[in-house]
mmCIF file of C-alpha atoms in Angstrom:
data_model
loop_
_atom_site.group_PDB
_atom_site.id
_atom_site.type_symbol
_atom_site.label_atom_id
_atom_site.label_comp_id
_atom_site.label_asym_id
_atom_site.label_seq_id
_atom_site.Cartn_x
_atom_site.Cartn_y
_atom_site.Cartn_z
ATOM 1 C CA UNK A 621 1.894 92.353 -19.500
ATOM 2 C CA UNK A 622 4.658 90.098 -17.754
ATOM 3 C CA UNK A 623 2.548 88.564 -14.977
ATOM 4 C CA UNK A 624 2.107 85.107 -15.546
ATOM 5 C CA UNK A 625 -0.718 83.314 -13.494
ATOM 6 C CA UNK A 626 -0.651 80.066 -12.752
ATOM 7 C CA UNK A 627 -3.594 77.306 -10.797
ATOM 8 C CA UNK A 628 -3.616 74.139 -9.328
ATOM 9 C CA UNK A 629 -6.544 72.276 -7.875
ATOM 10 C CA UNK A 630 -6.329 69.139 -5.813
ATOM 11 C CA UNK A 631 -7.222 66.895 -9.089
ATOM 12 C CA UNK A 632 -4.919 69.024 -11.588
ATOM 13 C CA UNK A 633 -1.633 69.805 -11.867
ATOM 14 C CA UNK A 634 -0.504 73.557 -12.161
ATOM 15 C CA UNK A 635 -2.072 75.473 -15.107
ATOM 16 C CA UNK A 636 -1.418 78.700 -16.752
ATOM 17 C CA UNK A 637 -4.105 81.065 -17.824
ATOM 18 C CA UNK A 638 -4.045 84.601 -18.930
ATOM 19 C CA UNK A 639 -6.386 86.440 -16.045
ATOM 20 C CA UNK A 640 -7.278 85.767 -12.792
ATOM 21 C CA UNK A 641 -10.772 85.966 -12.709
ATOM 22 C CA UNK A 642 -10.963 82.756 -15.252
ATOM 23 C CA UNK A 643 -9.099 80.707 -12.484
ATOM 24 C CA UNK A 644 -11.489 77.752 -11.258
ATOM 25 C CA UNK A 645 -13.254 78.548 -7.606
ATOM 26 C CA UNK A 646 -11.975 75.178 -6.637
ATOM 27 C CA UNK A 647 -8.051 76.393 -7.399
ATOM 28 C CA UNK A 648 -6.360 75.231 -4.450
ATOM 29 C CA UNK A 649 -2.993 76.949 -5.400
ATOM 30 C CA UNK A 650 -2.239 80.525 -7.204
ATOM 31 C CA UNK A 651 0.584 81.422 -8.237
ATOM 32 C CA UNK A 652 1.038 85.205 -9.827
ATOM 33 C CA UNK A 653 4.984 85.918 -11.470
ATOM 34 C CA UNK A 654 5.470 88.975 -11.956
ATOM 35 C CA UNK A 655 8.697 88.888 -14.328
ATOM 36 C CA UNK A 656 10.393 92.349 -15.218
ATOM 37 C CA UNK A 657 7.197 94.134 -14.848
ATOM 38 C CA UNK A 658 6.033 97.338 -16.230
ATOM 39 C CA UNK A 659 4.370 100.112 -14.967
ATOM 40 C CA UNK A 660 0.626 98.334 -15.505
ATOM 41 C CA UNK A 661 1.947 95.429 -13.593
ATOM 42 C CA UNK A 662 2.802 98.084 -10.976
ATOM 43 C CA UNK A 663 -0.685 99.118 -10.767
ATOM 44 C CA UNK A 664 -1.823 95.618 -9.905
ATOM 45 C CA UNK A 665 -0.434 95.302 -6.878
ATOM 46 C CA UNK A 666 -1.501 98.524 -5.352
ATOM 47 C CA UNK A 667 -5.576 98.287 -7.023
ATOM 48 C CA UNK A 668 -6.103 94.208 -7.254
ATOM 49 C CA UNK A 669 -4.092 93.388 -4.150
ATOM 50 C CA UNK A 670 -4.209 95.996 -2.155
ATOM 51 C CA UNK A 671 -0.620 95.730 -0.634
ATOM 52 C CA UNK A 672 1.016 98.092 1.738
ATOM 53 C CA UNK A 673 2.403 101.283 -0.572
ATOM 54 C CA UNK A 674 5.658 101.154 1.681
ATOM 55 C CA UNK A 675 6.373 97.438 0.523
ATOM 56 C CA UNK A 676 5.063 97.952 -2.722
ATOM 57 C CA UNK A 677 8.008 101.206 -2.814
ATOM 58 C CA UNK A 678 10.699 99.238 -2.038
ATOM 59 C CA UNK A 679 9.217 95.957 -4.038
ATOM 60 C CA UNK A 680 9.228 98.412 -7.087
ATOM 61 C CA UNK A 681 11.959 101.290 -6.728
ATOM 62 C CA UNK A 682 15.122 99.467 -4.865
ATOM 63 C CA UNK A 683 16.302 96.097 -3.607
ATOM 64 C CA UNK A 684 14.948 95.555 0.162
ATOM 65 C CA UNK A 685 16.873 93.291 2.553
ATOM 66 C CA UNK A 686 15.839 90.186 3.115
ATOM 67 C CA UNK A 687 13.253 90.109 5.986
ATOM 68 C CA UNK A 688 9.856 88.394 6.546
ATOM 69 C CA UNK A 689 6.712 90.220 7.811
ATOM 70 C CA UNK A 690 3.496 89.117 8.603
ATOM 71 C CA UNK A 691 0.285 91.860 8.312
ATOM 72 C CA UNK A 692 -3.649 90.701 8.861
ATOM 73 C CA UNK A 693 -4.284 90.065 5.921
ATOM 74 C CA UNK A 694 -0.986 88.637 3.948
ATOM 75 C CA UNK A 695 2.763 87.700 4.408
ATOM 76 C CA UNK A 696 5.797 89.953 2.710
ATOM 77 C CA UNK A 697 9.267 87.800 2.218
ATOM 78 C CA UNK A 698 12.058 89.129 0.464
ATOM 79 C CA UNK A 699 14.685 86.762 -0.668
ATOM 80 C CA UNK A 700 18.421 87.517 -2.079
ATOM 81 C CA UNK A 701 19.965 85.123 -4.567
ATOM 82 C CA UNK A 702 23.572 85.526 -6.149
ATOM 83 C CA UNK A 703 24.569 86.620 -9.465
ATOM 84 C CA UNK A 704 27.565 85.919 -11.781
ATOM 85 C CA UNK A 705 29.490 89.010 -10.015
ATOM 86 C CA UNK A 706 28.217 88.034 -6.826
ATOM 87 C CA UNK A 707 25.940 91.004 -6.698
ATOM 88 C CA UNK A 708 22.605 91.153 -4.666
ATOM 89 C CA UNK A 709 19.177 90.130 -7.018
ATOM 90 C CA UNK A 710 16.247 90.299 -4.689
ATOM 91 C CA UNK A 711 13.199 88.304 -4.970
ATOM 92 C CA UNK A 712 10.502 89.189 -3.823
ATOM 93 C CA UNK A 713 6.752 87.256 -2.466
ATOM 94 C CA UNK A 714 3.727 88.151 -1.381
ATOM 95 C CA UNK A 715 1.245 85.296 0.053
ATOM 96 C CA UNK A 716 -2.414 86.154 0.676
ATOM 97 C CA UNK A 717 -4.664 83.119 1.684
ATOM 98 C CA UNK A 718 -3.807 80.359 -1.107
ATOM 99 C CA UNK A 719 -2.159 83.009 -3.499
ATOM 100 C CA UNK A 720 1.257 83.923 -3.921
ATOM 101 C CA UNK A 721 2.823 86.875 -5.944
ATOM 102 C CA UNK A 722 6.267 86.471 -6.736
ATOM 103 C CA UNK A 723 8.022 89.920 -8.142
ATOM 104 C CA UNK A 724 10.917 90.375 -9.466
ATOM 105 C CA UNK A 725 13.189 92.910 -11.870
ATOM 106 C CA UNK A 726 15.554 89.711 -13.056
ATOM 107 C CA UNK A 727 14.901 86.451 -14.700
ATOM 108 C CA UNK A 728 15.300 83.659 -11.756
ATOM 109 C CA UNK A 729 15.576 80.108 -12.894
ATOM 110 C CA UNK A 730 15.301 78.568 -9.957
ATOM 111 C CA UNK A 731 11.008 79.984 -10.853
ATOM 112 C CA UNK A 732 11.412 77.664 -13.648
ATOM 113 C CA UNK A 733 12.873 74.593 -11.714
ATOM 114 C CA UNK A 734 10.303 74.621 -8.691
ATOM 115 C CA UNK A 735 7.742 75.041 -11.318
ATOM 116 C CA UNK A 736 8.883 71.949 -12.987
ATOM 117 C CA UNK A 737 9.447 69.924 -9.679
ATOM 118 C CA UNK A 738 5.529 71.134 -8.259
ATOM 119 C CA UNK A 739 4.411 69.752 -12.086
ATOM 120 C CA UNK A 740 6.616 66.120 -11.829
ATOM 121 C CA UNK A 741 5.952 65.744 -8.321
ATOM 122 C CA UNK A 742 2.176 66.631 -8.109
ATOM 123 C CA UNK A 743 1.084 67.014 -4.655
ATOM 124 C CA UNK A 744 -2.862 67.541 -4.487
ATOM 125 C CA UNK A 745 -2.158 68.869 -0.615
ATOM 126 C CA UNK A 746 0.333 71.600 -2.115
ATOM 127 C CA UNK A 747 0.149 75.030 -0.244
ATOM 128 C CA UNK A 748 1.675 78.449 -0.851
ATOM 129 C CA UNK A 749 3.903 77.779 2.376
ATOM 130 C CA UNK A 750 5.541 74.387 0.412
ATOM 131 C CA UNK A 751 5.844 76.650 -2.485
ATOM 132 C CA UNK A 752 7.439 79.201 -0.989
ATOM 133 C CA UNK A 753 9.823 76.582 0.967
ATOM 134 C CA UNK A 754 10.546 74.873 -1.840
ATOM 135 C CA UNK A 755 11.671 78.345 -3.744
ATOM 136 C CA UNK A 756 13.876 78.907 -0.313
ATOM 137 C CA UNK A 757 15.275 75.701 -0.832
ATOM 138 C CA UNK A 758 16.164 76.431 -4.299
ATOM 139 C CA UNK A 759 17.609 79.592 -3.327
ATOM 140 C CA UNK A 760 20.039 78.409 -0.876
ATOM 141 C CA UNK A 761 20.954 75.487 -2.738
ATOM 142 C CA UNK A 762 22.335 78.288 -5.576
ATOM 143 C CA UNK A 763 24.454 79.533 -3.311
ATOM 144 C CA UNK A 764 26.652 76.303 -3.096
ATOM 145 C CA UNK A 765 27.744 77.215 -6.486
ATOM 146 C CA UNK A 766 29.685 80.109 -5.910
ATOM 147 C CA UNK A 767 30.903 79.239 -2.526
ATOM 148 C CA UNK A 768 32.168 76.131 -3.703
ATOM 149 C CA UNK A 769 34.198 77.576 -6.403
ATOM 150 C CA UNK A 770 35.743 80.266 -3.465
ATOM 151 C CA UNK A 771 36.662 77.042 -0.928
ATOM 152 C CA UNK A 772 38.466 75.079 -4.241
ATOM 153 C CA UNK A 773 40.487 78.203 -4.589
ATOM 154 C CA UNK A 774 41.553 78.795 -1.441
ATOM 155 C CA UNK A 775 42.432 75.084 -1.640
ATOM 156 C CA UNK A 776 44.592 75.422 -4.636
ATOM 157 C CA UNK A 777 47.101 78.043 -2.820
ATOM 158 C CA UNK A 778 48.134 75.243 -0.991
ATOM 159 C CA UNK A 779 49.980 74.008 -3.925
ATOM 160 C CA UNK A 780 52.220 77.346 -4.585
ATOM 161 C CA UNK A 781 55.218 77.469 -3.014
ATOM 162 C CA UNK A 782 56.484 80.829 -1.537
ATOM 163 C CA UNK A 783 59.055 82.565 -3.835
ATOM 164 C CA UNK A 784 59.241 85.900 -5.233
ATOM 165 C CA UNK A 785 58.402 84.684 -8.667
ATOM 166 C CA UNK A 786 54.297 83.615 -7.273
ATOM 167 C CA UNK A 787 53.976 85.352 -4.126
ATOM 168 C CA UNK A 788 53.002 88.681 -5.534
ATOM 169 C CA UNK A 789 50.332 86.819 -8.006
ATOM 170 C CA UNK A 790 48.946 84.539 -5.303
ATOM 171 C CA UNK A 791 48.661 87.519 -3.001
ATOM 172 C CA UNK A 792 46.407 89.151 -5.263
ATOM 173 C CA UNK A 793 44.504 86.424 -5.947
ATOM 174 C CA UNK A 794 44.193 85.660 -1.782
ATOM 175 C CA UNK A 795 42.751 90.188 -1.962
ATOM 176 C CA UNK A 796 40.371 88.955 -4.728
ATOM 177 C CA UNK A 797 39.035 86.047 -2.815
ATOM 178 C CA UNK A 798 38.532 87.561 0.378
ATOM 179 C CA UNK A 799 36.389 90.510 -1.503
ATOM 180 C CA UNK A 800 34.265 87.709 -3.078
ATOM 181 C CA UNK A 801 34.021 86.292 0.727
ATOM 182 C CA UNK A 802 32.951 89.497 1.274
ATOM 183 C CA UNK A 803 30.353 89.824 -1.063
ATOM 184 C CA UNK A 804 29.376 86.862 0.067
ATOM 185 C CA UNK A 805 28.559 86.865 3.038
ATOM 186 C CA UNK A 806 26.339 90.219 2.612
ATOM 187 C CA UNK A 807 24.117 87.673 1.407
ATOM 188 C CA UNK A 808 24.123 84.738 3.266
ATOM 189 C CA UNK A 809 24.270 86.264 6.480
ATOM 190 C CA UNK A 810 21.004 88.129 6.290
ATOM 191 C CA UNK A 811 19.081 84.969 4.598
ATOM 192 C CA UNK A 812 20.485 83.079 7.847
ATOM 193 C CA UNK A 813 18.537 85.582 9.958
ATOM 194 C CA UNK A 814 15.417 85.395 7.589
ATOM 195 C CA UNK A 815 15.552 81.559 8.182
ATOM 196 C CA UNK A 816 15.367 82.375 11.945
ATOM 197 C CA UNK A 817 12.342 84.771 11.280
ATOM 198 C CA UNK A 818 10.862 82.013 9.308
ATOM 199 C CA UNK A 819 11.162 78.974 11.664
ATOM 200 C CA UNK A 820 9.705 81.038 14.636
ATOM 201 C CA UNK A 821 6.564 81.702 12.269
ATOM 202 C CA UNK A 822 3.734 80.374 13.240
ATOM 203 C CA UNK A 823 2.099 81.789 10.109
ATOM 204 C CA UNK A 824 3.935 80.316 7.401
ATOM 205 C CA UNK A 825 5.015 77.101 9.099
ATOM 206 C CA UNK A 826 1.792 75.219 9.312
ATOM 207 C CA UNK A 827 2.552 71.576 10.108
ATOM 208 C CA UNK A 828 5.927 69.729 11.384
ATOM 209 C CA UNK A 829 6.741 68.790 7.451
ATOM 210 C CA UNK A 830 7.105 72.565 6.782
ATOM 211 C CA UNK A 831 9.147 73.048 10.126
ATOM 212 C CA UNK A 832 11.708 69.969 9.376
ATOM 213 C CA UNK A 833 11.375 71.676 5.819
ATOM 214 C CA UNK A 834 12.728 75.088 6.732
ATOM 215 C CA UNK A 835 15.425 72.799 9.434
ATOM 216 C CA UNK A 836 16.629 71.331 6.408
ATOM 217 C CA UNK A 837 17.089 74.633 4.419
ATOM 218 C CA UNK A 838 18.830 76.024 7.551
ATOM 219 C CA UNK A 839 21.380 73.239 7.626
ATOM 220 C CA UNK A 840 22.519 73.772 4.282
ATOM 221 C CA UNK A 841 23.129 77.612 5.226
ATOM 222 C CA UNK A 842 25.115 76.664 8.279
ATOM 223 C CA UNK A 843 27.023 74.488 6.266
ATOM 224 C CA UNK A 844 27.443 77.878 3.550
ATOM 225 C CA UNK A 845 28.507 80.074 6.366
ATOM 226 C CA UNK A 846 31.371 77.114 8.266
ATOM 227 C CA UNK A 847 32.719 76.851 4.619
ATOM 228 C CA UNK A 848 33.087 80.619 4.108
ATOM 229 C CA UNK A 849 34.298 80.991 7.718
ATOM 230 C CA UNK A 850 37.303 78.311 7.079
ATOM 231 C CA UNK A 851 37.826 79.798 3.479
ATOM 232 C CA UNK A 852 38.208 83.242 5.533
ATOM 233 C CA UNK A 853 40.814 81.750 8.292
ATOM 234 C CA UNK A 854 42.895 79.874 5.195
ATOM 235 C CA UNK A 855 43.211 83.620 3.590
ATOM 236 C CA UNK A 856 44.072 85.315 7.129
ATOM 237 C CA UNK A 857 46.869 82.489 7.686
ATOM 238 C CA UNK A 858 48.212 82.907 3.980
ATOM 239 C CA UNK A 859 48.564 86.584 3.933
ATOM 240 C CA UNK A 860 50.087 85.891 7.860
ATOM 241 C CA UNK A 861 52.703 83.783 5.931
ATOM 242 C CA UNK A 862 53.169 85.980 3.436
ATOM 243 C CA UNK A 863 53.749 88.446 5.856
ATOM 244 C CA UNK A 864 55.932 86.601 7.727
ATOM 245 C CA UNK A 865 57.622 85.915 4.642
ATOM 246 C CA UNK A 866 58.081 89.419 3.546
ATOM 247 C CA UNK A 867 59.745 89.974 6.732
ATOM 248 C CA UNK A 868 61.642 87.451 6.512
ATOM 249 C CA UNK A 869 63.344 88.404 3.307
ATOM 250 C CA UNK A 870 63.308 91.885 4.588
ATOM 251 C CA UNK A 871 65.523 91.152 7.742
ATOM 252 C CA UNK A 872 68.067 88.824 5.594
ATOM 253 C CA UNK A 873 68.581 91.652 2.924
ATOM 254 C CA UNK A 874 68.986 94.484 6.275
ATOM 255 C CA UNK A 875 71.315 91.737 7.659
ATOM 256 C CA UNK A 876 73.791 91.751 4.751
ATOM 257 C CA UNK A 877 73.703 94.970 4.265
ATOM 258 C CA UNK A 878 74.471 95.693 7.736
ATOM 259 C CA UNK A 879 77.107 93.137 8.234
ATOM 260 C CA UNK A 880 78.734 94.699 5.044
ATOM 261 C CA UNK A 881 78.572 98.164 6.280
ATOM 262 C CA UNK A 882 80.575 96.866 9.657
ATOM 263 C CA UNK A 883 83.116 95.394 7.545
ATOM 264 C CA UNK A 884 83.663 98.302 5.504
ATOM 265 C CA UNK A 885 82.988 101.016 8.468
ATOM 266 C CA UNK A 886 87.099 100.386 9.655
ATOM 267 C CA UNK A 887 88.018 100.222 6.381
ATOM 268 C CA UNK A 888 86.204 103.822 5.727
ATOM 269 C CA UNK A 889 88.564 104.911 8.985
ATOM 270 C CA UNK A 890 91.505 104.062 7.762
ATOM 271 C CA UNK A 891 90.969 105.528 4.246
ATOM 272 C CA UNK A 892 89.482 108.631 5.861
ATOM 273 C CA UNK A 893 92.536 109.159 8.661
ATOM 274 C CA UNK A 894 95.213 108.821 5.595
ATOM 275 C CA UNK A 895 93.687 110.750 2.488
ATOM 276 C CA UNK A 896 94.034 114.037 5.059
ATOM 277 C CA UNK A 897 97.602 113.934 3.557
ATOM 278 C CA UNK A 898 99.396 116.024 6.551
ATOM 279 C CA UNK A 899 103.034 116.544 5.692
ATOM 280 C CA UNK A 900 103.629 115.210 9.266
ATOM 281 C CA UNK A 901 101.994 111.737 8.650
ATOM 282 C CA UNK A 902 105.021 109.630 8.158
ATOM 283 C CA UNK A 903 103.516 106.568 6.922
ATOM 284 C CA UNK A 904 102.845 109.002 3.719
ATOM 285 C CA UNK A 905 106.466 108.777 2.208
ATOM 286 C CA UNK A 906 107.231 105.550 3.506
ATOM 287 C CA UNK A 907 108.133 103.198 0.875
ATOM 288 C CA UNK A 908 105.981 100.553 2.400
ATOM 289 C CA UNK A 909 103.027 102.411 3.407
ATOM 290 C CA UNK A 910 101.036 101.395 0.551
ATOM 291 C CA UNK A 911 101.127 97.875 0.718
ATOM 292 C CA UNK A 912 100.780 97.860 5.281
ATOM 293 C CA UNK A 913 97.901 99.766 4.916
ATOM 294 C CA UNK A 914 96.366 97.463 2.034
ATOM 295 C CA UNK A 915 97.455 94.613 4.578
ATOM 296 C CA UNK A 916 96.054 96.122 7.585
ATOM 297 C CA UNK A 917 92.621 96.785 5.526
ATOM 298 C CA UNK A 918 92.393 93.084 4.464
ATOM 299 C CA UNK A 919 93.311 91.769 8.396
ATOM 300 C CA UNK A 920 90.145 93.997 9.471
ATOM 301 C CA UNK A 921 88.085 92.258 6.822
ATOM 302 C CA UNK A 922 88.951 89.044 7.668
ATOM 303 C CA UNK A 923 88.996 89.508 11.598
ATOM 304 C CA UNK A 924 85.527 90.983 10.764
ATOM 305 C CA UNK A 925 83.833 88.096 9.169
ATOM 306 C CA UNK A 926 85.771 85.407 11.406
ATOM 307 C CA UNK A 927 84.595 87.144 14.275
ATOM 308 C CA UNK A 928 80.721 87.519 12.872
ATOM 309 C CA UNK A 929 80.971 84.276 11.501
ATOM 310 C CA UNK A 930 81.561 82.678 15.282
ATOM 311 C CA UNK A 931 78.235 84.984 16.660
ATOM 312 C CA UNK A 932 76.213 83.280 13.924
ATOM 313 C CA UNK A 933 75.400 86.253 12.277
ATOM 314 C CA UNK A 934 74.747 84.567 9.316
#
């Protein structure tokens, strides 16, 4: 099987052993890991623990939101930690009297650092609700990593300069990083409300330690969700600019074209009026008419751009 089970008593630190009826009666800590379990491991929590079948479902089959509930006889947390892709991985505890079950479908190291801080730092007073704080605290911690490396992106874009020859790569980049933002947030926003849920417990929060505990946990995701907020705002302005930009560009290409199409729009006339080639037109067997007209074309030019060039057209 994959469950590991794990003891401590207020003399020793935390122990493994293989079942959990060879755990000392004087165990004042269990702690049950269920790690990629199989269908036996399955069966446990239904026949040895006697969970609810609905949480059990939803422990088993999908990947429940993260939420806190508290039934007669045990507690049901379900926490959300990031992955590489910024996907959703649920963890998921269970804490009757001085056990808790952890279950989950992937490998979480942040099992193996608590585990390693509870066995450095032995506290003989250790309960399930500091273990389960200190695996919250873990949690939230992970999520610096991947919101850090969002905020020193959205940093970098400050040193691009706008020009056709970046603007199309750092716009794509500024789409990629507000997805990521995104994804997120889908996280961090529920585990804020699970925080709530957890510091109006009067269950799980037994003594002011725990309480400035969970403050402290809370803290660091208010400081998640400001970063993620100003990362958000820098992308809004920079696409803003890049719209602006855009526009910019945009309206000085329409204005030269437009300005050229005035100059020319005379020049159309007169070239229009005298290739209708009436044998009363005059001008058309004139020796001179040639050149005047060629003149007269060039005056309207000229006139045209003096006269544009006094409106500050461009």
């Amino acid at each position: 099987m994959s469950m590991t089970i794990k003891y401590q008593t207020a003399k020793q630190r935390l122990q493994q052993v293989d079942q959990i009826e060879t755990i000392p009666k004087d165990a004042t800590l269990i702690w049950c890991d269920f790690t990629e379990p199989t269908a036996a491991d399955n069966e446990i929590l239904q026949s040895y623990f006697n969970f609810n079948k609905l949480e059990i479902d939803d422990t088993v089959n999908g990947t429940p939101r993260a939420k806190y509930k508290a039934y007669d006889t045990y507690q049901y947390i379900v926490f959300h930690s990031v992955t590489h892709d910024n996907t959703i991985k649920a963890l998921n505890l269970f804490i009757k009297d001085n056990m808790l079950i952890t279950y989950h479908h992937k490998p979480f190291a942040i099992l193996s650092d608590v585990e390693q801080l509870i066995t450095e730092h032995f506290q003989p007073d250790l309960d399930t609700s500091d273990l389960v704080l200190h695996i919250l605290d873990k949690m939230v911690d992970s999520y610096f990593k991947p919101i850090t490396e969002i905020e020193d992106k959205v940093y970098a874009f400050e040193d691009h300069q706008v020009d056709e020859s970046t603007n199309k790569t750092v716009m794509d980049k500024v789409y990629k990083i507000r997805s990521q933002i995104i994804q997120i947030k889908r996280i961090i926003y529920p585990m804020r409300e699970l925080v709530d849920d957890l510091k109006e417990s009067h269950i799980l929060l037994v003594d002011n330690e725990n309480h400035m505990y969970i403050q402290h946990i809370d803290d660091h995701l208010i400081k998640q969700v400001n970063i993620l907020k100003i990362a958000q705002e820098m992308t809004n302005e920079i696409r803003d600019n890049y719209s602006s930009y855009t526009s910019y560009k945009m309206n000085s290409v329409m204005q030269v074209l437009t300005l050229v199409s005035v100059i020319f729009l005379p020049l159309t006339l007169v070239t229009g009026i005298y290739g209708m080639n009436f044998t009363n037109m005059p001008e058309l067997k004139w020796h001179y008419g040639y050149y005047m007209v060629l003149c007269l074309m060039l005056f309207i030019s000229i006139a045209c751009i003096i006269y544009f060039k006094r409106k500050k057209w461009f």
